[in-house]
Coordinates of C-alpha atoms and ligand atoms in Angstrom, one line a residue:
M1 CA 79.2 57.3 -173.0
A2 CA 80.3 54.7 -170.5
L3 CA 80.3 54.2 -166.8
R4 CA 83.8 54.5 -165.2
N5 CA 85.1 52.7 -162.2
I6 CA 85.1 54.8 -159.1
R7 CA 88.3 54.7 -157.2
K8 CA 88.0 54.2 -153.4
M9 CA 89.8 55.6 -150.5
G10 CA 93.3 54.0 -150.3
D11 CA 93.8 54.3 -154.1
E12 CA 96.9 56.5 -154.5
V13 CA 95.3 58.4 -157.4
L14 CA 93.0 60.1 -154.9
G15 CA 96.0 61.7 -153.2
K16 CA 97.5 63.3 -156.3
V17 CA 97.5 67.0 -157.1
C18 CA 95.7 67.1 -160.5
R19 CA 97.1 68.9 -163.6
P20 CA 95.3 71.8 -165.3
V21 CA 93.6 71.1 -168.6
T22 CA 95.2 73.1 -171.3
E23 CA 93.0 72.3 -174.3
M24 CA 89.6 70.6 -174.9
T25 CA 89.9 67.3 -176.8
P26 CA 87.4 64.7 -177.8
R27 CA 88.8 62.5 -175.1
I28 CA 88.2 65.0 -172.4
K29 CA 84.7 65.7 -173.7
E30 CA 84.1 61.9 -173.4
L31 CA 85.6 61.9 -169.9
I32 CA 83.1 64.6 -168.8
D33 CA 80.1 62.8 -170.3
D34 CA 81.3 59.6 -168.6
M35 CA 81.7 61.4 -165.3
F36 CA 78.1 62.7 -165.4
E37 CA 76.8 59.3 -166.3
T38 CA 78.8 57.6 -163.5
M39 CA 77.8 60.3 -161.0
Y40 CA 74.1 59.9 -161.8
E41 CA 74.3 56.1 -161.8
E42 CA 75.8 56.2 -158.3
N43 CA 73.3 58.8 -157.0
G44 CA 76.1 61.3 -156.3
V45 CA 75.9 65.0 -156.6
G46 CA 79.5 65.6 -157.6
L47 CA 82.5 63.8 -159.0
A48 CA 86.1 64.8 -159.6
A49 CA 88.3 63.4 -162.4
P50 CA 90.7 61.7 -160.0
Q51 CA 87.8 59.6 -158.7
V52 CA 87.7 57.9 -162.0
G53 CA 91.5 57.7 -162.2
V54 CA 92.2 60.8 -164.3
V55 CA 94.6 63.3 -162.7
K56 CA 93.1 66.4 -164.3
R57 CA 91.4 69.4 -162.8
I58 CA 87.9 68.6 -163.9
V59 CA 84.8 68.4 -161.7
V60 CA 81.1 67.7 -162.4
I61 CA 78.3 68.7 -160.0
D62 CA 74.6 68.4 -160.1
V63 CA 72.8 69.1 -156.8
G64 CA 69.4 69.1 -158.6
E65 CA 69.5 72.5 -160.0
Q66 CA 71.5 72.1 -163.2
P67 CA 74.6 70.1 -164.4
I68 CA 77.8 72.1 -163.8
V69 CA 81.2 71.4 -165.4
M70 CA 84.2 73.1 -163.9
I71 CA 87.6 72.9 -165.5
N72 CA 90.6 74.3 -163.6
P73 CA 88.3 75.8 -161.0
R74 CA 89.5 78.1 -158.3
I75 CA 87.7 79.6 -155.3
V76 CA 88.1 83.3 -155.4
E77 CA 85.7 84.3 -152.6
S78 CA 84.1 82.5 -149.7
S79 CA 82.1 83.4 -146.7
G80 CA 80.0 82.1 -143.9
E81 CA 80.0 78.7 -142.3
Q82 CA 77.9 75.5 -142.4
T83 CA 78.3 72.3 -140.5
D84 CA 76.6 69.2 -141.7
Y85 CA 77.1 65.5 -142.8
E86 CA 79.0 64.9 -145.9
G87 CA 79.8 61.8 -147.9
C88 CA 81.8 60.7 -150.9
L89 CA 81.4 58.1 -153.6
S90 CA 85.1 57.2 -152.9
V91 CA 84.2 56.4 -149.3
P92 CA 81.1 54.3 -149.8
G93 CA 78.6 53.8 -147.0
K94 CA 80.1 56.4 -144.7
S95 CA 79.5 60.0 -143.8
G96 CA 80.9 62.5 -141.3
I97 CA 80.4 66.0 -140.1
V98 CA 82.4 68.7 -142.0
T99 CA 82.3 72.5 -141.6
R100 CA 82.4 74.4 -145.0
P101 CA 81.8 77.9 -146.1
S102 CA 78.2 78.7 -146.8
Y103 CA 79.0 80.7 -149.9
V104 CA 81.8 80.3 -152.5
K105 CA 82.5 82.0 -155.8
V106 CA 84.5 80.0 -158.3
I107 CA 86.2 81.0 -161.5
A108 CA 86.6 78.0 -163.9
L109 CA 86.5 77.1 -167.5
D110 CA 83.4 75.4 -169.1
E111 CA 83.4 72.7 -171.7
D112 CA 84.2 75.2 -174.4
M113 CA 87.2 76.4 -172.3
K114 CA 85.4 79.7 -171.7
E115 CA 85.8 81.4 -168.4
V116 CA 82.8 81.2 -166.2
T117 CA 81.9 82.4 -162.7
I118 CA 79.9 80.1 -160.5
E119 CA 78.4 81.1 -157.2
G120 CA 77.2 78.5 -154.8
K121 CA 75.3 78.7 -151.5
D122 CA 74.6 76.2 -148.9
F123 CA 74.6 72.6 -150.3
L124 CA 76.1 73.7 -153.6
A125 CA 78.8 75.5 -151.8
R126 CA 79.5 72.4 -149.8
A127 CA 79.6 70.2 -153.0
I128 CA 82.0 72.7 -154.7
C129 CA 84.4 72.7 -151.8
H130 CA 84.3 68.9 -151.5
E131 CA 85.0 68.4 -155.2
L132 CA 87.7 71.0 -155.5
D133 CA 89.5 69.3 -152.5
H134 CA 89.7 66.2 -154.6
L135 CA 91.7 68.0 -157.2
D136 CA 94.4 68.7 -154.6
G137 CA 94.4 65.1 -153.4
H138 CA 92.2 65.7 -150.3
L139 CA 89.3 63.7 -149.1
Y140 CA 86.6 65.0 -146.7
V141 CA 87.6 62.4 -144.1
E142 CA 90.7 64.5 -143.3
K143 CA 88.3 67.3 -142.2
V144 CA 85.7 65.3 -140.3
E145 CA 84.8 66.5 -136.9
G146 CA 84.3 63.4 -134.7
D147 CA 84.0 60.0 -136.3
L148 CA 83.0 58.7 -139.6
V149 CA 79.6 57.0 -139.3
D150 CA 77.9 54.2 -141.2
N151 CA 75.1 55.3 -143.4
Q152 CA 71.8 53.8 -142.3
S153 CA 70.6 52.8 -145.8
P154 CA 73.6 52.9 -148.1
E155 CA 72.0 50.6 -150.8
E156 CA 68.7 52.3 -150.9
D157 CA 67.6 54.7 -153.7
D158 CA 66.2 57.1 -151.2
D159 CA 65.8 60.8 -152.0
E160 CA 66.1 61.9 -148.4
Y161 CA 69.3 60.0 -148.0
E162 CA 70.7 61.3 -151.3
D163 CA 70.6 64.8 -149.9
D164 CA 73.4 64.0 -147.5
V165 CA 75.7 62.4 -149.9
E166 CA 78.0 63.7 -152.6
Ligands
NI201 NI1 84.1 63.0 -153.0

């Protein structure tokens, strides 16, 4: 396992439409392990492969319930609405208000390339939508209502703060 360098807004890889994964390989397994390690190190709750420079449809999420891996994910159902602050490890120190569905259902492949259905409500739904956008080259800043704001304590390891960042 190793930490990977997180690409920041302005890096062209973040604008790419990512390619589907067709088979699991030791290299992709290692990528997924590294993505989790990097996400936890940075106190994030989600990370998409393009954020570490890999143009593949892979996302990892952990909003504090359990680690989730999603390969080639697609949203098959969504409902409701939630409006709240959102952040991104590729846009450090900033956050902004984004409206997302309050429920999504996703079909994806897991690490064994088995199809899984994942349902997310509230914050998990937000994290899923945010990370899946990365796979199509979109950042949350495109959806922000109003202005991006500076986080008050971007360097602090603060639980309360963490809840607003993904
Ligand atoms: Ni992000």
